[in-house]
Tab-separated table of N, CA and C in Angstrom:
chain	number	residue	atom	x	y	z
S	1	UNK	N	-87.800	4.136	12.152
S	1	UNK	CA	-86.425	4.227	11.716
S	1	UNK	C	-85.828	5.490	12.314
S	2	UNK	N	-84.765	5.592	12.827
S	2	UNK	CA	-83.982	6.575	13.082
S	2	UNK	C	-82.384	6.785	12.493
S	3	UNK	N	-82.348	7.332	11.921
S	3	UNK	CA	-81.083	8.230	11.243
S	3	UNK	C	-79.692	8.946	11.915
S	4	UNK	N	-79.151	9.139	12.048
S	4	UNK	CA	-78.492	9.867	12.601
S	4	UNK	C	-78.249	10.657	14.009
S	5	UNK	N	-78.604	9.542	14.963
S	5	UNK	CA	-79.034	9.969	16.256
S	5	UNK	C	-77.131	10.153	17.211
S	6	UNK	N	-77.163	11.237	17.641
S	6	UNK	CA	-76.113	11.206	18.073
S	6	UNK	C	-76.257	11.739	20.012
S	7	UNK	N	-77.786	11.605	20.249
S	7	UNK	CA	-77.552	11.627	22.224
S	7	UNK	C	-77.574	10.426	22.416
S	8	UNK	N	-77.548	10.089	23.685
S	8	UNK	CA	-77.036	9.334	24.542
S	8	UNK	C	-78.517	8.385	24.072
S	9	UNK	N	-78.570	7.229	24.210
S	9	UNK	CA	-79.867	6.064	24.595
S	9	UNK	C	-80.389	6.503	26.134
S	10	UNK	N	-79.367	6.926	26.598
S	10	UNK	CA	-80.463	7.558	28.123
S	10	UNK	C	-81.670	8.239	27.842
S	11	UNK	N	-82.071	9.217	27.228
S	11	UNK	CA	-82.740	9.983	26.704
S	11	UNK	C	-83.658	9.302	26.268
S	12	UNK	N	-83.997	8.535	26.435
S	12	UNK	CA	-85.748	8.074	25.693
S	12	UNK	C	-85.477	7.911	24.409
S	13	UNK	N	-86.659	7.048	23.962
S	13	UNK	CA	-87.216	7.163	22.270
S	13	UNK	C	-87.250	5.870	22.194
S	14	UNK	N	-87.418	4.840	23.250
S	14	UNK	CA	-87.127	3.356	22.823
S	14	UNK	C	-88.529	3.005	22.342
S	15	UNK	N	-88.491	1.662	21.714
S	15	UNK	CA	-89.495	1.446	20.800
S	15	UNK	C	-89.860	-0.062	22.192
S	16	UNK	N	-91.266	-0.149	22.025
S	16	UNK	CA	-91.450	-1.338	23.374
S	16	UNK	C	-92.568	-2.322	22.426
S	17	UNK	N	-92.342	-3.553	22.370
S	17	UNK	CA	-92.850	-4.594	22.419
S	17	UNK	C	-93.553	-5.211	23.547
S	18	UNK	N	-94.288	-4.619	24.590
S	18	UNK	CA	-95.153	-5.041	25.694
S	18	UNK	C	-95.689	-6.555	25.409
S	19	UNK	N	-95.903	-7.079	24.535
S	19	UNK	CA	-96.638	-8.122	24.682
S	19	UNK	C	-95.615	-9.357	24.474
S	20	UNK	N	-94.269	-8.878	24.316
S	20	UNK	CA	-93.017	-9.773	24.168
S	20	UNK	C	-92.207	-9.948	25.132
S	21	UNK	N	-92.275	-8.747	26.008
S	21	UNK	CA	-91.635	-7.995	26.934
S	21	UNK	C	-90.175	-7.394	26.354
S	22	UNK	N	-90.543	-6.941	25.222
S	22	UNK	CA	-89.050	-6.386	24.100
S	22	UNK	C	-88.893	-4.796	24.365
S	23	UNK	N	-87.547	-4.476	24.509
S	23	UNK	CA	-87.421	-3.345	24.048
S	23	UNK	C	-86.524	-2.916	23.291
S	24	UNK	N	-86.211	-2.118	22.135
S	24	UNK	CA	-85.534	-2.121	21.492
S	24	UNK	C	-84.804	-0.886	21.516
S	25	UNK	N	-83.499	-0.712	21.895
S	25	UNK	CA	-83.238	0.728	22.664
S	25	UNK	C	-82.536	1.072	21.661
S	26	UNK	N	-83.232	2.788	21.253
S	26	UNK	CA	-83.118	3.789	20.421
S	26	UNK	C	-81.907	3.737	19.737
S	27	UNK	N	-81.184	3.911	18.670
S	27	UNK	CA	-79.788	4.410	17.745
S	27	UNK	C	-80.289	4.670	16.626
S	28	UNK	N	-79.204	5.159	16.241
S	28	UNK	CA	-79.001	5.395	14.552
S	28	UNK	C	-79.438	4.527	13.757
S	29	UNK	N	-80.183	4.458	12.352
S	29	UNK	CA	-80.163	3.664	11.566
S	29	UNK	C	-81.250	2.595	11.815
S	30	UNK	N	-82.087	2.460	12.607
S	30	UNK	CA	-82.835	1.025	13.264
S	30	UNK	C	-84.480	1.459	12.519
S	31	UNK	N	-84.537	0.269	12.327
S	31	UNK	CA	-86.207	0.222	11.871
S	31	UNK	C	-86.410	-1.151	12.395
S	32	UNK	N	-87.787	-1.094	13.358
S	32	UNK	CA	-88.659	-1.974	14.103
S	32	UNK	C	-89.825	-2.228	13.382
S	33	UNK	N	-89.905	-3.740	13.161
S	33	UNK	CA	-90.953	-4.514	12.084
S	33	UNK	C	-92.078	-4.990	13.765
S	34	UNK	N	-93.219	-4.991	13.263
S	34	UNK	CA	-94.049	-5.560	14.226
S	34	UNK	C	-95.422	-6.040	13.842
S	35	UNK	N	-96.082	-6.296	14.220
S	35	UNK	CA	-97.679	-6.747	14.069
S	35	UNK	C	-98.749	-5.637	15.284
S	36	UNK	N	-99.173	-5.032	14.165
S	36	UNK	CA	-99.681	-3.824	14.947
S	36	UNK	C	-100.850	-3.849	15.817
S	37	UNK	N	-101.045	-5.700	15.963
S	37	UNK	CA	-102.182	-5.610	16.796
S	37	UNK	C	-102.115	-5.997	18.121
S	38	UNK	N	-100.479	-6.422	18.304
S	38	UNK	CA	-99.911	-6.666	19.314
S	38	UNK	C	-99.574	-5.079	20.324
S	39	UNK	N	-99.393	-5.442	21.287
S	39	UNK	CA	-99.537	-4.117	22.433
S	39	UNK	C	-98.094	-3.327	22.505
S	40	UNK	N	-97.330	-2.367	21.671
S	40	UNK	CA	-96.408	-1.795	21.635
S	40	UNK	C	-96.305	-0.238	21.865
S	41	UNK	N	-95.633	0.603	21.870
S	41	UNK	CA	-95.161	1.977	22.728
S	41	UNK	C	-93.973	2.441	22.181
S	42	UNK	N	-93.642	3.733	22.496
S	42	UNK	CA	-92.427	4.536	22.678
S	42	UNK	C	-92.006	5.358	23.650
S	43	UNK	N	-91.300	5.241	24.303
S	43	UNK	CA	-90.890	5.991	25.300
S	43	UNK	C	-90.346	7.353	24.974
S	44	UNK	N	-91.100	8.287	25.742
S	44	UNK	CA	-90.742	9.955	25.335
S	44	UNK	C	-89.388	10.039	25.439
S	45	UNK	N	-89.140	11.023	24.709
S	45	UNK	CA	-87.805	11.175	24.387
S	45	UNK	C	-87.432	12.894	25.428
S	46	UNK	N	-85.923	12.669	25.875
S	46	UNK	CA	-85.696	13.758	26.894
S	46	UNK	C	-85.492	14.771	26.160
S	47	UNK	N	-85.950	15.608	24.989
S	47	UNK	CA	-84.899	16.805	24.856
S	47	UNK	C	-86.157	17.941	24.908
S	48	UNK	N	-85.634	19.195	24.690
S	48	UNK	CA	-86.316	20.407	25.048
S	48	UNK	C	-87.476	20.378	23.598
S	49	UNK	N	-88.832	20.627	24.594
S	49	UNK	CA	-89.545	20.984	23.122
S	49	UNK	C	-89.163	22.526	22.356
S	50	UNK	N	-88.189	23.140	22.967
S	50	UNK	CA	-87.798	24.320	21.946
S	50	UNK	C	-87.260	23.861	20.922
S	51	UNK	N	-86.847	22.615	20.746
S	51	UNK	CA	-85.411	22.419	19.742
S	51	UNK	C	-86.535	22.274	18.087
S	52	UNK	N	-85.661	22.763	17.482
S	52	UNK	CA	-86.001	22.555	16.005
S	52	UNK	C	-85.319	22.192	15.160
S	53	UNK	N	-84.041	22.548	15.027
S	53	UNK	CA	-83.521	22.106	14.352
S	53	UNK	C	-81.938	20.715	14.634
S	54	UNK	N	-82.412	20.280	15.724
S	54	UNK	CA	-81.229	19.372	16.292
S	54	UNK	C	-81.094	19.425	17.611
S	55	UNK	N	-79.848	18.768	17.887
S	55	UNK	CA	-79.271	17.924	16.954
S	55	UNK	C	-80.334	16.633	16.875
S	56	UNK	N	-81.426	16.523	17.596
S	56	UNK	CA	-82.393	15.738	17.540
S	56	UNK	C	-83.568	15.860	16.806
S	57	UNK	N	-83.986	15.691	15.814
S	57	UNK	CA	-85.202	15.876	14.786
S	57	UNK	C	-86.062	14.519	14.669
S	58	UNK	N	-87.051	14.267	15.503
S	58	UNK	CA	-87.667	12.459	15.426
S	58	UNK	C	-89.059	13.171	14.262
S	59	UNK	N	-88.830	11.731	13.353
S	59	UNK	CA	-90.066	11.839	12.673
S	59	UNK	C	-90.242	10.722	12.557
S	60	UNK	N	-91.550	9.725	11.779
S	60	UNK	CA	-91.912	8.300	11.496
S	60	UNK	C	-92.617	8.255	10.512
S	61	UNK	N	-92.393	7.131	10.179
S	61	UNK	CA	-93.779	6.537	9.240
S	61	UNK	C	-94.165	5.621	9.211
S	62	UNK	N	-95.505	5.206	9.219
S	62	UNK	CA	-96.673	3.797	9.068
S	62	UNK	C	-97.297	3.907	8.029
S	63	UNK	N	-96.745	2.701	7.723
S	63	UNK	CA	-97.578	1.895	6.589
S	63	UNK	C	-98.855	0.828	6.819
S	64	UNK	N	-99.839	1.228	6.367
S	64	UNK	CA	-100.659	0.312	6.854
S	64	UNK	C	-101.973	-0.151	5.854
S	65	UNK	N	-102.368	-0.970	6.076
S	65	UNK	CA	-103.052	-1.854	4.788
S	65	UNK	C	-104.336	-2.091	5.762
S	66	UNK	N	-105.593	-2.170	4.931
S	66	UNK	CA	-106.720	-2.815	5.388
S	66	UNK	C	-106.720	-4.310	5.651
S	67	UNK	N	-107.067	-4.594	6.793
S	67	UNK	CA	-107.185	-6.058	6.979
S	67	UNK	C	-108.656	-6.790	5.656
S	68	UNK	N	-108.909	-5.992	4.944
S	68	UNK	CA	-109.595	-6.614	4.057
S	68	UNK	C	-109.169	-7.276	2.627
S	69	UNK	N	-107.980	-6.207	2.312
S	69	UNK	CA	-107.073	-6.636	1.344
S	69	UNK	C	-106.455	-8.349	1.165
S	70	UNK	N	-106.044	-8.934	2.109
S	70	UNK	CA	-105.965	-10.615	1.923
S	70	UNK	C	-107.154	-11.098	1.001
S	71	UNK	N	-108.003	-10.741	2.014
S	71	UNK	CA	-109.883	-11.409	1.553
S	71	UNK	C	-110.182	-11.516	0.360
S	72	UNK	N	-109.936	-9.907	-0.291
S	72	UNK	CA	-110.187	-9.041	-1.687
S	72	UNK	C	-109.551	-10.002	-2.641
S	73	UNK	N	-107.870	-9.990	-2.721
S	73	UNK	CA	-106.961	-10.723	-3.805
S	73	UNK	C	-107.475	-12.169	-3.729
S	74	UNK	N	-107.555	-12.769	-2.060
S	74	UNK	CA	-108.113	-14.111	-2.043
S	74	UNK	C	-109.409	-14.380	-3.612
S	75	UNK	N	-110.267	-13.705	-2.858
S	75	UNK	CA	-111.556	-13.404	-4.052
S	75	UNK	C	-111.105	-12.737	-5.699
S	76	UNK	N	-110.035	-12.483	-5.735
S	76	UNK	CA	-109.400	-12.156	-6.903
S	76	UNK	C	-109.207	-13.132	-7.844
S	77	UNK	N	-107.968	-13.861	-6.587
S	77	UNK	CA	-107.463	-15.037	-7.400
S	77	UNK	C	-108.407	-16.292	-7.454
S	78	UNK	N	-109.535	-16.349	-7.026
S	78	UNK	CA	-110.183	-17.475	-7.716
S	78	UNK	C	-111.359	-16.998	-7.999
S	79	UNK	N	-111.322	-15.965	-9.087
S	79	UNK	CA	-112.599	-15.337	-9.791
S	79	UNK	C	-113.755	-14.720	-9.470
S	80	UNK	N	-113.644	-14.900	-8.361
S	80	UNK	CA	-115.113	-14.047	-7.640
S	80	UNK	C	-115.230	-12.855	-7.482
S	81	UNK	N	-113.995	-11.978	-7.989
S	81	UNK	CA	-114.463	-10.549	-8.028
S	81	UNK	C	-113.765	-10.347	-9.401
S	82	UNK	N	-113.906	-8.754	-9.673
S	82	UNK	CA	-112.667	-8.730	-11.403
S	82	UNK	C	-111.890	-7.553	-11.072
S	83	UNK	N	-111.159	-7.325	-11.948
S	83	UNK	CA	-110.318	-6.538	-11.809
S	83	UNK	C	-110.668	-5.332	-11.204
S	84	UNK	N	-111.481	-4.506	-11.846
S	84	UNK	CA	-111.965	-3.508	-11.421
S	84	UNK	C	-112.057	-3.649	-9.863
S	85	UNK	N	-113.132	-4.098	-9.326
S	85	UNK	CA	-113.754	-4.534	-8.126
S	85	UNK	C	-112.389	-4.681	-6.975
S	86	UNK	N	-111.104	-5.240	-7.441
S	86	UNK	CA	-110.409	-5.633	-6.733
S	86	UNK	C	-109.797	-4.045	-6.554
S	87	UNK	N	-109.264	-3.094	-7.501
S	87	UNK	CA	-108.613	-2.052	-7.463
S	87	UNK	C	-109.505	-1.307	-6.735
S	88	UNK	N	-111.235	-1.158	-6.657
S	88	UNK	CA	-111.626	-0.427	-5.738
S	88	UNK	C	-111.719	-0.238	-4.279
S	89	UNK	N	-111.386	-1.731	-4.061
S	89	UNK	CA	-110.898	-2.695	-3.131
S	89	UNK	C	-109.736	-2.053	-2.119
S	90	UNK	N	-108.611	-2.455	-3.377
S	90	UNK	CA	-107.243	-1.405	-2.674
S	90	UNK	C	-106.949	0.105	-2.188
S	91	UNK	N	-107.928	0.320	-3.053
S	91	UNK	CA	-108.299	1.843	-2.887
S	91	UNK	C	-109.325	2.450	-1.683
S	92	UNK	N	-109.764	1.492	-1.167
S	92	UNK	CA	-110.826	1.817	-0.365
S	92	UNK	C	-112.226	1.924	-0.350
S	93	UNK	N	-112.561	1.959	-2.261
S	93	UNK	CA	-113.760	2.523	-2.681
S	93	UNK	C	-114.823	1.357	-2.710
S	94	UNK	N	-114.908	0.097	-2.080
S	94	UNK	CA	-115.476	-0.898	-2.365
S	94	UNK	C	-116.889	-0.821	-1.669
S	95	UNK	N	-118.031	-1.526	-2.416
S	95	UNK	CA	-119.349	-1.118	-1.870
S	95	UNK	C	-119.502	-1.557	-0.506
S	96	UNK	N	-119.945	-1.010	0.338
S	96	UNK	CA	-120.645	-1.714	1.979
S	96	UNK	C	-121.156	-3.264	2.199
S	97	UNK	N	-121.449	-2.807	0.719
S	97	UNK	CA	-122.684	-4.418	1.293
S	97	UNK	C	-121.221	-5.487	0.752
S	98	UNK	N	-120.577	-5.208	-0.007
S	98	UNK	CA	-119.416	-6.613	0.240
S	98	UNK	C	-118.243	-6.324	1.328
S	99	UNK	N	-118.213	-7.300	1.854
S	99	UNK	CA	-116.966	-7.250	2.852
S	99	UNK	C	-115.755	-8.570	2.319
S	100	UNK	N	-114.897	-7.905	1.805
S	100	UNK	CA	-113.423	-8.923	1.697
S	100	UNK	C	-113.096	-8.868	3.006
S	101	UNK	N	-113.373	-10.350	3.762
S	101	UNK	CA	-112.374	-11.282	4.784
S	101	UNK	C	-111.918	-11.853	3.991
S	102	UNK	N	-111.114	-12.582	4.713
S	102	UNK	CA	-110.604	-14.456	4.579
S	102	UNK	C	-111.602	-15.305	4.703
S	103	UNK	N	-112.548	-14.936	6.279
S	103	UNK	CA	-113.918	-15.820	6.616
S	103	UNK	C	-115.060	-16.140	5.625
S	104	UNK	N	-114.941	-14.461	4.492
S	104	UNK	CA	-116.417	-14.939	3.345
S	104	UNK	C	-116.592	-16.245	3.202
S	105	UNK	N	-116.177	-17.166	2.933
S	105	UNK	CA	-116.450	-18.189	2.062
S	105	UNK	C	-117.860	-18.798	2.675
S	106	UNK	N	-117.898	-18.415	3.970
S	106	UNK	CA	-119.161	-19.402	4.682
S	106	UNK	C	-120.537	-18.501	3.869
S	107	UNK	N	-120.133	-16.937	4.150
S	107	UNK	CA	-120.776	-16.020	3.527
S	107	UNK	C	-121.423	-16.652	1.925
S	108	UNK	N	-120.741	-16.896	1.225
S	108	UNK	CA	-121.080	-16.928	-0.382
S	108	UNK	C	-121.748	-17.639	-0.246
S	109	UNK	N	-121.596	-19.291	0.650
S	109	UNK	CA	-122.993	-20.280	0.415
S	109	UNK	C	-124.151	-19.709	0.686
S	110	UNK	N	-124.745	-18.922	1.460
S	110	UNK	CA	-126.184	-18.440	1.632
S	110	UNK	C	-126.544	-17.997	0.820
Protein backbone atom coordinates (compact mmCIF):
# COMPACT_ATOMS: atom_id res chain seq x y z
CA UNK A 1 0.00 0.00 0.00
CA UNK A 2 1.18 3.41 -0.59
CA UNK A 3 -0.20 6.63 0.91
CA UNK A 4 0.44 9.76 -0.09
CA UNK A 5 2.93 9.58 -2.82
CA UNK A 6 3.42 12.79 -4.49
CA UNK A 7 6.83 12.06 -7.20
CA UNK A 8 6.46 11.35 -10.40
CA UNK A 9 5.70 7.19 -11.32
CA UNK A 10 9.04 7.72 -13.21
CA UNK A 11 10.86 7.09 -10.15
CA UNK A 12 10.45 3.48 -9.46
CA UNK A 13 8.52 1.56 -6.75
CA UNK A 14 6.32 -0.44 -9.19
CA UNK A 15 5.00 -3.58 -7.86
CA UNK A 16 5.63 -6.60 -10.81
CA UNK A 17 3.61 -9.61 -11.32
CA UNK A 18 6.34 -11.59 -13.52
CA UNK A 19 4.44 -14.59 -13.87
CA UNK A 20 1.34 -12.52 -15.36
CA UNK A 21 3.48 -10.23 -17.07
CA UNK A 22 1.63 -7.35 -14.70
CA UNK A 23 2.81 -4.32 -13.56
CA UNK A 24 1.21 -2.22 -11.41
CA UNK A 25 2.67 1.33 -11.55
CA UNK A 26 3.29 3.00 -8.19
CA UNK A 27 0.53 5.96 -6.68
CA UNK A 28 -1.08 6.98 -3.83
CA UNK A 29 -3.43 4.89 -1.98
CA UNK A 30 -2.88 1.30 -3.94
CA UNK A 31 -2.63 -2.02 -2.26
CA UNK A 32 -1.58 -5.15 -4.48
CA UNK A 33 -3.34 -8.58 -3.51
CA UNK A 34 -1.29 -11.61 -4.88
CA UNK A 35 -0.44 -15.29 -4.32
CA UNK A 36 2.94 -15.29 -2.93
CA UNK A 37 4.05 -18.25 -4.62
CA UNK A 38 3.77 -16.81 -7.85
CA UNK A 39 7.10 -14.91 -9.15
CA UNK A 40 6.66 -11.07 -8.21
CA UNK A 41 9.18 -7.88 -7.50
CA UNK A 42 9.52 -4.20 -6.93
CA UNK A 43 11.29 -1.97 -8.73
CA UNK A 44 13.83 0.35 -6.75
CA UNK A 45 12.67 3.41 -6.20
CA UNK A 46 14.84 6.73 -7.49
CA UNK A 47 15.25 8.96 -4.51
CA UNK A 48 18.39 9.79 -2.39
CA UNK A 49 19.16 7.31 0.40
CA UNK A 50 19.81 10.54 2.57
CA UNK A 51 16.14 11.35 2.66
CA UNK A 52 14.30 10.73 5.91
CA UNK A 53 11.85 12.45 6.29
CA UNK A 54 10.13 12.95 2.65
CA UNK A 55 8.64 13.82 0.80
CA UNK A 56 9.04 10.04 0.10
CA UNK A 57 8.84 7.63 3.21
CA UNK A 58 8.16 3.73 1.64
CA UNK A 59 7.26 1.23 4.23
CA UNK A 60 5.13 -2.32 3.88
CA UNK A 61 3.53 -4.98 5.32
CA UNK A 62 3.01 -8.91 4.88
CA UNK A 63 0.74 -10.85 6.15
CA UNK A 64 1.32 -14.27 6.01
CA UNK A 65 -0.18 -17.58 7.24
CA UNK A 66 1.29 -21.12 7.33
CA UNK A 67 0.33 -23.21 4.50
CA UNK A 68 -0.62 -25.69 7.26
CA UNK A 69 -3.43 -23.76 8.70
CA UNK A 70 -6.21 -25.00 5.86
CA UNK A 71 -5.09 -28.72 6.88
CA UNK A 72 -5.31 -27.85 10.80
CA UNK A 73 -9.19 -26.21 10.70
CA UNK A 74 -9.82 -28.94 7.86
CA UNK A 75 -8.91 -31.53 10.84
CA UNK A 76 -10.80 -29.21 13.16
CA UNK A 77 -13.89 -29.22 11.51
CA UNK A 78 -14.38 -32.84 11.29
CA UNK A 79 -13.06 -33.79 14.76
CA UNK A 80 -9.76 -35.05 14.43
CA UNK A 81 -8.01 -32.59 16.36
CA UNK A 82 -9.67 -30.29 19.50
CA UNK A 83 -9.59 -27.14 20.28
CA UNK A 84 -6.60 -26.82 22.02
CA UNK A 85 -4.48 -28.68 19.35
CA UNK A 86 -5.96 -26.43 16.69
CA UNK A 87 -4.91 -23.00 18.61
CA UNK A 88 -1.40 -24.51 18.94
CA UNK A 89 -1.68 -25.01 15.46
CA UNK A 90 -2.30 -21.23 14.70
CA UNK A 91 0.19 -20.33 16.86
CA UNK A 92 2.86 -22.30 15.54
CA UNK A 93 3.35 -24.48 18.62
CA UNK A 94 2.11 -27.78 17.09
CA UNK A 95 4.10 -31.10 17.70
CA UNK A 96 6.60 -32.28 14.67
CA UNK A 97 5.39 -35.51 14.42
CA UNK A 98 1.79 -34.07 13.18
CA UNK A 99 1.75 -32.24 10.04
CA UNK A 100 -1.70 -30.28 9.08
CA UNK A 101 -1.92 -30.54 5.07
CA UNK A 102 -4.95 -30.83 3.07
CA UNK A 103 -3.07 -34.23 1.69
CA UNK A 104 -3.24 -36.00 5.50
CA UNK A 105 -6.10 -37.90 4.86
CA UNK A 106 -4.06 -40.68 2.91
CA UNK A 107 -1.77 -40.21 6.06
CA UNK A 108 -4.53 -41.19 8.82
CA UNK A 109 -5.34 -44.59 7.00
CA UNK A 110 -1.90 -46.15 7.90
Amino acid sequence: MSEGRRRKSSKGGHFYLASHGIRVESSSNYLAVWDPNLYHATSLQSIPYSEKKGPLIQSGLAIVTSPRLPGAFKKFLEGKISDEELSKACRGEEDDAVVYTLGDDENDQM
